[in-house]
Every structure is written in C-alpha cells, then in structure tokens.
XYZ file of C-alpha atoms in Angstrom:
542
model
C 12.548 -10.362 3.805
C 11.255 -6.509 3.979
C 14.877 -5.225 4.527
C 16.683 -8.242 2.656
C 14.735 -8.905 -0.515
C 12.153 -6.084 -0.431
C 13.331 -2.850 -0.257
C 16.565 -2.962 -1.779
C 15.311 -4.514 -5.054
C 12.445 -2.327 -5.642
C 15.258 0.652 -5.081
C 17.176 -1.208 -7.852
C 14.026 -2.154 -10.170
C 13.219 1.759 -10.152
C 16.885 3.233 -10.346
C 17.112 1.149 -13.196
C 13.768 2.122 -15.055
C 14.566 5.664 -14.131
C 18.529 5.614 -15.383
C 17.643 3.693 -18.525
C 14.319 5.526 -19.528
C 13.075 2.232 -21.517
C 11.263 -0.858 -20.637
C 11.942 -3.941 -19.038
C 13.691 -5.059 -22.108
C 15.652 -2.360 -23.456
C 17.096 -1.613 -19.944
C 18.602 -4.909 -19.807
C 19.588 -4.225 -23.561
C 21.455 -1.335 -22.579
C 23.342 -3.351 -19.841
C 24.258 -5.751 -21.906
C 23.207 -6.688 -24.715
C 23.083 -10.666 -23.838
C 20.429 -9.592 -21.199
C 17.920 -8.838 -23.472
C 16.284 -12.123 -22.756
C 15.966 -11.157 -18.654
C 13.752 -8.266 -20.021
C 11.588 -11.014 -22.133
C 11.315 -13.388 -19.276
C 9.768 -10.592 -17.495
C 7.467 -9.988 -20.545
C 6.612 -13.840 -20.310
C 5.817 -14.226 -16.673
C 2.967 -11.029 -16.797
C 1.793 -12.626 -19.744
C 1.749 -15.488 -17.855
C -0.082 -13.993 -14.975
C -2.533 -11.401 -16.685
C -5.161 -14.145 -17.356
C -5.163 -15.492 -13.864
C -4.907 -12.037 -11.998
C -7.886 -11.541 -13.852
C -9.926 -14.840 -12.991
C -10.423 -13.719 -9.558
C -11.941 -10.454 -10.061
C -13.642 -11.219 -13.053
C -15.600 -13.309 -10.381
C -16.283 -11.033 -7.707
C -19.393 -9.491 -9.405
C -20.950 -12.061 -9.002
C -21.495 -12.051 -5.432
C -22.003 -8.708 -5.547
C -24.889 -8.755 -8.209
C -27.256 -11.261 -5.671
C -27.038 -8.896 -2.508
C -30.319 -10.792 -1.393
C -31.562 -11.859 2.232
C -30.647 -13.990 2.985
C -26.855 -14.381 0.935
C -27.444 -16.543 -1.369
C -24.445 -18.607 0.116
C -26.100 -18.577 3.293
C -28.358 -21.424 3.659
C -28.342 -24.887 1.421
C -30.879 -24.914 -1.670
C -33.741 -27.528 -1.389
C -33.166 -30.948 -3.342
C -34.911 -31.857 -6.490
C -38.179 -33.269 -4.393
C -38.161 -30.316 -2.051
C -37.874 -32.771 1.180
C -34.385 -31.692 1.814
C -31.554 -29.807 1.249
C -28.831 -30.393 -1.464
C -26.747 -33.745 -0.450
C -23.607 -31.815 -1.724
C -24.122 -28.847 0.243
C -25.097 -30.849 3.542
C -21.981 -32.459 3.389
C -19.776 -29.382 2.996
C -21.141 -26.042 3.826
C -23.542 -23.819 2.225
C -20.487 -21.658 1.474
C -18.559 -23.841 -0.063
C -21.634 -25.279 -2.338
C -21.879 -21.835 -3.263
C -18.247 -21.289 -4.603
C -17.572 -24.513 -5.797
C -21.227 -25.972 -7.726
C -23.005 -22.472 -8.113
C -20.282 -20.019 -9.122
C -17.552 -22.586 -10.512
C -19.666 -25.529 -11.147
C -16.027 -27.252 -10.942
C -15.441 -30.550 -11.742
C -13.982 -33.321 -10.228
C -10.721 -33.106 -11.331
C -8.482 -31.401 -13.832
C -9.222 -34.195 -16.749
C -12.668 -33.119 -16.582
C -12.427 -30.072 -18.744
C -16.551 -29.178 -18.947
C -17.342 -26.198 -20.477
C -17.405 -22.585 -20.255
C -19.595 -21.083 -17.110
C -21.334 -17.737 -19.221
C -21.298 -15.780 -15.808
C -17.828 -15.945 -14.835
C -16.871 -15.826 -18.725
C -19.193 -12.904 -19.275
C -17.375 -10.900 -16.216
C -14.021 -12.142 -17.315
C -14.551 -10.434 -21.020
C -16.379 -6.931 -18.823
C -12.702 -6.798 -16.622
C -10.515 -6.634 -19.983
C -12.803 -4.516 -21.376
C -12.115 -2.234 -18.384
C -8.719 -2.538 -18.562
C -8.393 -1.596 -22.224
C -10.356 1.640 -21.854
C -7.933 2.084 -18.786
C -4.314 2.099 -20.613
C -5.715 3.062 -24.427
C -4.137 6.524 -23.441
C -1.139 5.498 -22.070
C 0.564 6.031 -18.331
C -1.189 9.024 -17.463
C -5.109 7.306 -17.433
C -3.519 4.383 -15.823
C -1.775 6.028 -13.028
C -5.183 7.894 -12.369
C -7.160 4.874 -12.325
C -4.336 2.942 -10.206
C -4.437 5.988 -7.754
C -8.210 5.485 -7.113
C -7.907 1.426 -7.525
C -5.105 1.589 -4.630
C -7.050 3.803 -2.363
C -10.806 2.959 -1.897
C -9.265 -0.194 -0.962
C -8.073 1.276 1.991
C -12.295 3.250 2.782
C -13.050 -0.105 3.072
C -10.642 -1.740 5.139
C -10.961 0.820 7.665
C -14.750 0.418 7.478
C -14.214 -3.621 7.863
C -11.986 -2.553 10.933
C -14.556 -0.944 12.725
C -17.030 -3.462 12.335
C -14.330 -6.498 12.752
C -13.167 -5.358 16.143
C -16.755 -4.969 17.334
C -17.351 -8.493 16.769
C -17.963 -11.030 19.358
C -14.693 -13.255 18.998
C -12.408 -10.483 17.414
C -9.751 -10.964 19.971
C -9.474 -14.411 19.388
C -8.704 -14.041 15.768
C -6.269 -11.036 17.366
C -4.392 -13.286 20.011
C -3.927 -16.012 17.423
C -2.731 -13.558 14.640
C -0.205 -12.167 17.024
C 1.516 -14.955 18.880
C 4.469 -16.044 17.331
C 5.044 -19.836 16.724
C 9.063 -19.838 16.901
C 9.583 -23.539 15.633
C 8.465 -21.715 12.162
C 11.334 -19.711 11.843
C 13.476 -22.951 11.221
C 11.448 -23.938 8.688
C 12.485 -23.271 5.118
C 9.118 -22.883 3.919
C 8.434 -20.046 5.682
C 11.138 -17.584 4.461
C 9.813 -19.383 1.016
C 6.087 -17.741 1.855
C 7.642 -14.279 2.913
C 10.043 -14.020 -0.093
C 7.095 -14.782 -2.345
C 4.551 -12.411 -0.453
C 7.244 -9.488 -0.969
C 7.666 -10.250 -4.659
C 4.341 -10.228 -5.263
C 3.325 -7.378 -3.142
C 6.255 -4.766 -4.142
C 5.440 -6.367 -7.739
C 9.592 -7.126 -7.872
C 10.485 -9.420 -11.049
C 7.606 -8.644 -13.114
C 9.275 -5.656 -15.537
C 5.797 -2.922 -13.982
C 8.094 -1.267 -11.703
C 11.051 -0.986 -15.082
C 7.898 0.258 -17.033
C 6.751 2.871 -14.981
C 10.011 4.035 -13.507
C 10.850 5.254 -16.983
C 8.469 7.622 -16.946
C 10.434 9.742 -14.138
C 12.288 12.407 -14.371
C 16.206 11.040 -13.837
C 15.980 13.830 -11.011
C 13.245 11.871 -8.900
C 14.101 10.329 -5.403
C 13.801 7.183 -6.341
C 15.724 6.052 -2.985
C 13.089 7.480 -1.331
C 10.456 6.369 -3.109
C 11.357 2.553 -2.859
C 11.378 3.312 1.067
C 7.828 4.714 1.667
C 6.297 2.232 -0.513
C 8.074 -0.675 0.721
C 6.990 0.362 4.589
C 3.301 1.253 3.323
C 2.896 -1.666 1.497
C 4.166 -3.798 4.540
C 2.141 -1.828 6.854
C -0.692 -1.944 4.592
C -0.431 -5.966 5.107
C -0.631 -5.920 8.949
C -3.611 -3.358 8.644
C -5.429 -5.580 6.829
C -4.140 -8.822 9.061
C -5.353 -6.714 11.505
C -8.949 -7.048 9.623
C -8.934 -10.391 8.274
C -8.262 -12.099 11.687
C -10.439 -9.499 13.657
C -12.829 -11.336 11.202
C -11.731 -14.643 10.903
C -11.651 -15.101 15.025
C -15.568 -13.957 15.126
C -15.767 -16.981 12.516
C -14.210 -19.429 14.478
C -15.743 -18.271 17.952
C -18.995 -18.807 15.719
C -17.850 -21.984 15.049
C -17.012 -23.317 18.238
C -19.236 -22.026 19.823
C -21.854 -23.868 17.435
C -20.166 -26.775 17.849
C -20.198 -26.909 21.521
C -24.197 -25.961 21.671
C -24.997 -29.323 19.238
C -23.164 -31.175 21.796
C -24.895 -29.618 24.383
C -28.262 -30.612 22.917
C -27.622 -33.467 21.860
C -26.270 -34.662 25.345
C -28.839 -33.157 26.905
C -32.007 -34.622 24.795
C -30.029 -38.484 24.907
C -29.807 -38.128 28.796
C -32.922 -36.211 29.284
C -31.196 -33.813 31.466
C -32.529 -30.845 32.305
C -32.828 -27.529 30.224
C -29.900 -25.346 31.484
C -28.208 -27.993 33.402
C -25.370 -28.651 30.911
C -23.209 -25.607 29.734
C -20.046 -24.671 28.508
C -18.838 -24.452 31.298
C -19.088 -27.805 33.031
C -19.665 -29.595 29.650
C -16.262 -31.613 29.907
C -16.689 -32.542 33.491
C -20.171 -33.914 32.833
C -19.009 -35.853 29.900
C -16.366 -37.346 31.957
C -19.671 -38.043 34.315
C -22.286 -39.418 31.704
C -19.308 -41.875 30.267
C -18.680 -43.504 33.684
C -22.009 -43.941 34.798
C -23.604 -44.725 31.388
C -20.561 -46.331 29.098
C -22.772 -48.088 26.623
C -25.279 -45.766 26.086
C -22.302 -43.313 25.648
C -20.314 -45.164 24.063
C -23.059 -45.214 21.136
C -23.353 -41.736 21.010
C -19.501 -41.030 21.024
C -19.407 -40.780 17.337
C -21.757 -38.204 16.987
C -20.045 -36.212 19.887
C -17.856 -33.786 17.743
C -14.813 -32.825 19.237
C -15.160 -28.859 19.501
C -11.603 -26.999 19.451
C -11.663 -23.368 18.860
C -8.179 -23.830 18.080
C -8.387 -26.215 15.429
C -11.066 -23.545 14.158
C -8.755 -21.003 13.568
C -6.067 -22.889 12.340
C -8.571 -23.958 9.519
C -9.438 -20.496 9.297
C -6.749 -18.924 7.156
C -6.179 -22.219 5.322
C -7.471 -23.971 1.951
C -8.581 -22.535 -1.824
C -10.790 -20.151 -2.048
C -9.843 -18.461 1.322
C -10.833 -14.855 0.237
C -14.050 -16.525 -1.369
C -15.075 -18.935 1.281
C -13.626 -18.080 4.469
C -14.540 -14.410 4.547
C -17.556 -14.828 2.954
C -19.098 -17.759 5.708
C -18.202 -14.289 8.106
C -20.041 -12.435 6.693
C -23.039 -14.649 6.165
C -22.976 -14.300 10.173
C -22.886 -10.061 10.301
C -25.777 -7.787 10.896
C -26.759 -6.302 7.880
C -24.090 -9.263 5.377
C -25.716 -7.725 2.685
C -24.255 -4.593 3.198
C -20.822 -5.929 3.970
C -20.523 -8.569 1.192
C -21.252 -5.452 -1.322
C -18.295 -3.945 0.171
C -15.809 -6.886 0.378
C -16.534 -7.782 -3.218
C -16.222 -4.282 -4.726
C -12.668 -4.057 -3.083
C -11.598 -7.416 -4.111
C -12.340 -6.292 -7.804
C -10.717 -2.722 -7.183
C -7.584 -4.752 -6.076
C -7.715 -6.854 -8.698
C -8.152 -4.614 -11.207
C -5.069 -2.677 -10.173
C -3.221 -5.525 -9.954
C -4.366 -6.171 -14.079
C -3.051 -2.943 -14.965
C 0.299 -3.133 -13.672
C 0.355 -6.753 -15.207
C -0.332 -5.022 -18.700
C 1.940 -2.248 -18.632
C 4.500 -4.494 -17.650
C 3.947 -6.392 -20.983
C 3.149 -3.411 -23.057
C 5.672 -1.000 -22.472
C 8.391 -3.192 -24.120
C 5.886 -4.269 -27.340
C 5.507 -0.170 -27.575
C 8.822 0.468 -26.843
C 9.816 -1.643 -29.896
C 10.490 -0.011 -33.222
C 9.170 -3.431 -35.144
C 5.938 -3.059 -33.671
C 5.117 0.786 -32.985
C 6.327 1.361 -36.841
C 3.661 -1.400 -37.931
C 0.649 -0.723 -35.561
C -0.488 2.348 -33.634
C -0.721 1.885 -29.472
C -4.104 1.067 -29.445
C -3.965 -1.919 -31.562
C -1.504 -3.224 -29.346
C -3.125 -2.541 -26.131
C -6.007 -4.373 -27.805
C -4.312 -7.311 -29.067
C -3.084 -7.982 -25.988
C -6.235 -7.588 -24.112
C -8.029 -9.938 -26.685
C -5.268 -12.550 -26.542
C -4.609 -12.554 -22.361
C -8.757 -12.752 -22.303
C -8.633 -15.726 -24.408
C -6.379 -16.952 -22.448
C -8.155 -16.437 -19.534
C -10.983 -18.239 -20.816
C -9.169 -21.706 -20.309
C -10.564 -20.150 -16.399
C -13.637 -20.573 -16.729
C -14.653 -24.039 -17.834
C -15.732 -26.422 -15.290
C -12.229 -27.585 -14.642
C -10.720 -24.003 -15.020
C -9.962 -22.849 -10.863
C -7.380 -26.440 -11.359
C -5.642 -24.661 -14.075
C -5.743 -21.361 -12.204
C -3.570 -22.819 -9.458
C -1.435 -23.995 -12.066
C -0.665 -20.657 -13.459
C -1.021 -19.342 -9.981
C 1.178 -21.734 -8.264
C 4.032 -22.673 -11.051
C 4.066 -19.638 -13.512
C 5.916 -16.838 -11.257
C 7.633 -17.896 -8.359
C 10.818 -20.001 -9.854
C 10.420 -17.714 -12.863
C 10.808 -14.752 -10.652
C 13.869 -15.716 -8.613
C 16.083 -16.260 -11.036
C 14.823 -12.948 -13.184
C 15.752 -11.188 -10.276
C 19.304 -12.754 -9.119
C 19.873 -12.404 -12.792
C 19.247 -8.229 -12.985
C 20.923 -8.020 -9.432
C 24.125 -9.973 -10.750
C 23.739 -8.140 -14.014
C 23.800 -4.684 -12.524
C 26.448 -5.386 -9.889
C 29.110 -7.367 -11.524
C 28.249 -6.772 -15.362
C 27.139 -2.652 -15.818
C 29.503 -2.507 -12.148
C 27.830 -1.297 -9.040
C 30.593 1.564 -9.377
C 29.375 2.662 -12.259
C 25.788 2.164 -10.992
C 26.146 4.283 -8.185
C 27.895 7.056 -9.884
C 24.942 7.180 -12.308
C 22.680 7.651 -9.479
C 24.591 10.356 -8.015
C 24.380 12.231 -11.163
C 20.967 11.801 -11.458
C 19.753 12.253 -7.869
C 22.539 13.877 -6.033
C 22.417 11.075 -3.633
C 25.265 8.627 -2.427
C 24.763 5.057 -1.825
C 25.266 3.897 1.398
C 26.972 0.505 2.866
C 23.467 -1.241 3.110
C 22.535 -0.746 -0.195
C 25.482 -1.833 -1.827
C 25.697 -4.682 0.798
C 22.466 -6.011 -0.173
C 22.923 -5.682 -3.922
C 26.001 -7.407 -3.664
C 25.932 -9.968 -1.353
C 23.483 -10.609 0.796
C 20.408 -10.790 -1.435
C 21.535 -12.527 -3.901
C 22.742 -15.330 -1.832
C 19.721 -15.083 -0.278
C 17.793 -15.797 -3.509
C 20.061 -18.829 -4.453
C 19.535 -20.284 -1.096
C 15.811 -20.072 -1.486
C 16.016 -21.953 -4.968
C 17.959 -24.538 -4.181
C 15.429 -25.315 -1.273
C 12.573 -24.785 -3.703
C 14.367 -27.183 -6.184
C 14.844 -29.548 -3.579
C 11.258 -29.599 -2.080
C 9.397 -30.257 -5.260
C 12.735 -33.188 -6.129
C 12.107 -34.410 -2.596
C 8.140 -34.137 -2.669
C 7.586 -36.520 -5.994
C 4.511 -36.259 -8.032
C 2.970 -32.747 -7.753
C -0.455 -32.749 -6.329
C -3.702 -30.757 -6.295
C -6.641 -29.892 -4.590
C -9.960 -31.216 -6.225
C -13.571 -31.245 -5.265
C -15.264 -34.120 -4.356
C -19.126 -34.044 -4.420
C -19.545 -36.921 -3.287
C -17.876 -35.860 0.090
C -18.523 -32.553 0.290
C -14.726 -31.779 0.963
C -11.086 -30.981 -1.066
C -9.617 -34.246 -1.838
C -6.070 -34.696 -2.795
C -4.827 -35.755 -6.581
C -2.168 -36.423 -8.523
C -1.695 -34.351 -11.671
C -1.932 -36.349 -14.740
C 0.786 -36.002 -16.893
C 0.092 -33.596 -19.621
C -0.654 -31.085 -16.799
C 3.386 -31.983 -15.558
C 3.618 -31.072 -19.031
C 1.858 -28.088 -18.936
C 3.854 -26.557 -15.687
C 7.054 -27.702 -16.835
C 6.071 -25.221 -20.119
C 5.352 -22.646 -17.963
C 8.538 -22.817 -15.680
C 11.010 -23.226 -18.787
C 9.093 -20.876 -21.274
C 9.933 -17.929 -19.408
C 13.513 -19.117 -17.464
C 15.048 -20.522 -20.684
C 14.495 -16.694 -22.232
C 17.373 -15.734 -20.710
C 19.859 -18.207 -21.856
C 18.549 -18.694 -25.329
C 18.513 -15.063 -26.126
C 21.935 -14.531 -24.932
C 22.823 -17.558 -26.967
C 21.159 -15.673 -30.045
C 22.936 -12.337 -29.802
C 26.369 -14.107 -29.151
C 25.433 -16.112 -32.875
C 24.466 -12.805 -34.420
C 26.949 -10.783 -33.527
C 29.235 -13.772 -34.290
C 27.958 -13.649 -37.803
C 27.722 -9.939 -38.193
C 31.089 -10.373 -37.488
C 31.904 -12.474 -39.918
C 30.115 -10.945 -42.596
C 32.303 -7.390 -42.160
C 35.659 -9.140 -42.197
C 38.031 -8.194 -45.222
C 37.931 -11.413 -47.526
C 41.993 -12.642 -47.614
C-alpha cells in the first residue's frame, strides 16, 4: 500500500499544492471548475475530524497530572464500606476502571447521553487554546511548532526502546510482532487496514498536504520530498512497532505468567501439595495426574482452573478501545519507576496529537483564508478563532458520559469512505481531466524533473483501481454485515459488550458519510446551473 497508494499520491497531493499555489479548494477550481466541491469535501472531512483528533489528547493530561505511587490506575479503589474493592473494577481490571468510570465516567450505551466530565472538558478547551496561539500567525509558527511536535516524539520512543527491550518478555512481544500470518493476506480486510493506516499517516485526502504545499517555491523537489517522507513515516511505524510490542510482550509474559502462578497456588493449597513441588514446568503433567487420581475433587475445582495461554495474551494485547489508554498503560503500571514512564508516554501522546490538530486546521483554514468572501470581511485571526471555538464546541459532544461512543462514530465513519472517493476523484481529475500530459509538463517546468513509468503508472491505473476495488469491498462489508454495531461498557460485567446502534445514531453516520461525499456532486451540479444561467443571461435577446 506504501508503493501503491502511499507514495505516489502524496507526490501528487504536493505537486498539485505546489503547481497551483492555492488551497485545497482553489486547486481543484483551477482544474476544473466542477471540482470545486472535491476541495470542500476535503474541507468537510477535517472539520469532521478536528474535534475527535482532539478528544484524545485533550485527555492525556490527565494521566499525566496524578504521577502518584502507586498509578492511580494501578490498584482497585476501596468500596463505599471500605471492606473491599470496587465491584466494577474487580470484575474488569484496575486499568480499565480507571479509563472507563474515573476518566470517562462512560455510560452504558450511546442513548445515555450524561453530562459533561469538567476534566476532560477543561483539557479539551486548554488543547484549542494551544492550537489557536499556534496558527494565529500563519504557516511559519505552525511549521515551527509541527517541527518540535514531530520530533520529541521520536526522544521518547527511543527512550521507550531502551527500556522495552530490557524487559523480561520483550521477545515475545518481538517474535509475535514479526511472524507473518499468510492466510491474512487473502483477506480483504487487511489491505482495508493498510490503505487506511497510509491515508491517515501520510495525511492523503485531507486537503493539509494541498495547504502547505502551496507555500513552496514551484522550484522545490517535491518528487523527492514525497519519497523521504513516505519511507520515514513507514519506518517511523515499524520503530515504534518495534516499541509497542517490545512492550506489549512484557505485558502478556506478565500476564501469563500470573495466570499460571494462581493456578499453581491454588492447586497446590486444594491438594495440599508441597511448597515448590508444582511449577511451570510440570504443571500440565500434574494436572493430567491430580484429574485421574482425584476426578471429583477436580472436577469441582475445574472452573476456577483458568486456562493460561500466553498466546491468547498477546493476541488480546493489541486489540479493543482504548488500546493506547489501557493496554500500554496496564505496562507500565508493571515498570520500575511507572511514574516516570507514564509522564513520558502521556506527554508524547499529546505532542502527537497536537500535531496531528494542526495539520487538521490548516487543512480547513487555508481555503476559508484563501477566499476573497471571507478574508475581505474578517481579518485571519478571527477566522482561526472561529474555527477553533466552533470545532471545540464540537468537540464537546466528547466529553459527556456517552461521548468516547460518539468518538468512534466520527472516528470510525467520518473519513475513511469520505477519503477514498476524494482521492480517486483528484487522481481521475488530474489524469484524465487537467491530462497527465499536461501535468507532467508542468512539473518539468517547475522542477526540471521528468516523470517516470511508475509514476504515471500508478496515477493512471493502478491506484485508482486499487481504490475502487477497496470501496466496493467496503460497500459490500457494511451491506453484508447488517445493523452496525458498537462497543459499550457494561458495569455490571466489568467487560465491552456488543450493541446495536439505535437509529438516530444510523442517522447520524449516514450524515457524516453523505455530508462530505455528496460535496462533490452537488457543487458540480451548482456551477453547471450557474454557468448555465450566466449563460443565459449574456445571450443577445432575438
């Protein structure tokens, strides 16, 4: 999907920003008039997005502002009566009580709507704050904020890479990161899941690249430029593989290995064997020995035997919501010095989110600035703040009780159709519409470069097809699949339980999907009827 999807569309995004020296709409204007409307779905979808790209690190703070010993997701508060711990969080984890009832206080399902949570609101309004005073001078603050948002990321990864390949159980994580499971390959899903990770990554679809690209000089390597960052940000994603399962197999060993010393004990205190007898080693064989020479006595402790599988703990590992917030975090409950390290995670994830916010907003803003309407009517910083009041409103919807069930739904439904068509659209539009002749002669005469066969190859065939074949299976999978579902918590259980979503939420989704994909068509619609009558209106009367 790298050399497919990736690279050659981020080449294209930026040759295009840098050519047309406007935003994400007025490049497509320039095409073509009629493809205004690609350049407003774009608009759309990072409107979209902004709120929820800034749920998450709006609640990374606080984490980080409880640094206490011990975590204060690392052991289960005491009930009302003090003679026990919480039911809820004996039933799930003292992780996942921590993320779900202390820091979301979520609800049981999406109807549910509770109110706003002050903490998570309070950080929400902080991060737009942040991101205003970011962008209030334009592209030159922002790219010196991105630069230092996109690289202290990278202090701390190689500081988590240290300490994650000294833990006990790292090359568990390692071995099960790095042996391929062929049988995926045939499955559609997959190539669905590594489309969508490039998009996202490279940032393709979302107008940011357009936006920023304009700022080059026509003379810049833009070739080049879509090549390094393409490889570093792929690279970039095994590095920090590299970390997360270094991490997440010294979890599951932790696990296991948990697991198999309650069995142990509890075998070994039923039987009154004696201390040391029973080990890891020989624990299956005397199993096998205890069940045929005491059945009924065993047969009444089977249920409370647990079946331990480090295998089936690290396939749970890098599954589920809340995997950055739950999984890493019940790691690093289990690190020398967590304190230390949860500072560290947390502070990153709110670097990388904060990043992410600013491309998000330039990708809106440049076109709204770009505009002659607008600029003529309010100065830049009006703007920037409008739209940073309105997406932290929005936003807000986050952080009621029932908000992380509408953050999937933006998360989930907002983009990913949305941004396949945006982007067969501009790659059809360029090629067969401006003509990938003419495209590449512009690029010659602003780079000196030639195209070569893989570029145009992949412009003008392969990706493309490529991107219809992946919605027509998309299409198909949610026709095929019925009612869409969620995840919601269930207190009662201690564990995700799965819902239907009522049907104003269908409603909802739907919105989202056709708000930003019927831009296209309905503008092109209303420049074909304007022109039409402008037409009209400067023919000679007979």
């Amino acid at each position: 999907m790298l050399f497919v999807e990736g690279m050659p569309l981020l080449y294209l995004e930026l040759a295009v920003g840098q050519r047309m020296r406007q935003g994400s709409i007025g490049a497509w204007r320039t095409i073509s008039p009629y493809l205004s409307g690609v350049g407003v779905a774009r608009g759309v979808v990072s409107f979209f997005l902004a709120p929820s790209r800034a749920a998450r690190p709006a609640l990374s703070p606080s984490p980080v502002s409880r640094p206490q010993d011990p975590l204060p997701w690392a052991v289960c508060p005491l009930n009302a009566n003090r003679t026990g711990f919480e039911e809820e969080c004996e039933k799930a984890s003292s992780t996942q009580y921590f993320w779900y009832r202390k820091t979301l206080n979520i609800s049981p399902g999406i109807e549910a709507g509770g109110g706003v949570q002050w903490e998570p609101a309070l950080c929400l309004l902080l991060a737009w704050l942040l991101v205003y005073l970011c962008i209030l001078r334009g592209t030159e603050s922002t790219g010196k904020v991105v630069y230092f948002t996109a690289s202290l990321p990278y202090c701390v990864l190689l500081i988590y890479l240290v300490r994650g390949l000294t833990l006990h159980g790292a090359t568990n994580g390692l071995v099960y990161m790095f042996t391929p499971k062929m049988e995926q390959l045939a499955n559609p899903k997959a190539w669905i899941n590594a489309a969508t990770q490039i998009f996202f990554s490279l940032g393709l679809g979302f107008g940011s690249l357009i936006a920023f690209a304009s700022y080059n000089e026509p003379s810049s390597d833009c070739r080049r430029h879509a090549i390094v960052v393409s490889l570093v940000n792929s690279s970039t994603s095994i590095f920090a593989s590299v970390v997360t399962f270094s991490i997440y197999g010294f979890k599951a060993t932790f696990n296991y290995e948990s697991c198999l010393n309650k069995v142990i004990l509890l075998l070994t205190n039923s039987f009154d064997l004696e201390d040391g007898f029973l080990t890891t080693s020989n624990l299956e064989q005397v199993k096998g020995y205890l069940a045929a020479t005491y059945p009924s006595k065993y047969s009444q402790l089977f249920p409370q035997i647990r079946n331990c599988s480090l295998e089936a703990e690290l396939d749970t590992a890098v599954q589920g919501t809340g995997l950055a917030f739950i999984v890493y975090t019940e790691a690093i409950k289990n690190m020398e010095v967590s304190q230390l390290w949860s500072v560290l995670y947390f502070f990153m994830l709110l670097l990388l989110g904060v990043g992410s916010m600013l491309g998000n907003t330039a990708a809106i803003l440049t076109p709204l600035t770009d505009s002659k309407a607008i600029s003529s009517r309010l100065p830049k910083e009006a703007v920037s703040g409008l739209l940073c009041l309105v997406s932290c409103a929005v936003g807000m919807l986050f952080t009621v009780e029932a908000g992380n069930y509408w953050f999937d739904i933006f998360n989930d439904y907002a983009a990913t159709l949305s941004l396949l068509l945006i982007v067969l659209v501009e790659t059809v539009a360029v090629c067969y519409v401006y003509g990938l002749r003419r495209f590449e002669s512009d690029l010659k005469a602003m780079t000196g470069c030639t195209l070569s066969w893989y570029w145009k190859a992949m412009w003008a065939g392969v990706s493309p097809l490529l991107i219809v074949s992946l919605l027509l299976f998309y299409l198909s999978d949610y026709i095929l699949t019925g009612t869409l579902q969620y995840q919601a918590w269930d207190a009662a259980q201690g564990q995700l339980v799965t819902k239907d979503y009522p049907t104003y939420a269908l409603a909802v989704i739907g919105l989202l999907v056709a708000t930003s994909t019927m831009c296209i068509p309905l503008v092109a619609l209303g420049t074909f009827v304007m022109r039409r009558l402008k037409r009209e209106d400067l023919a000679p009367a007979v």
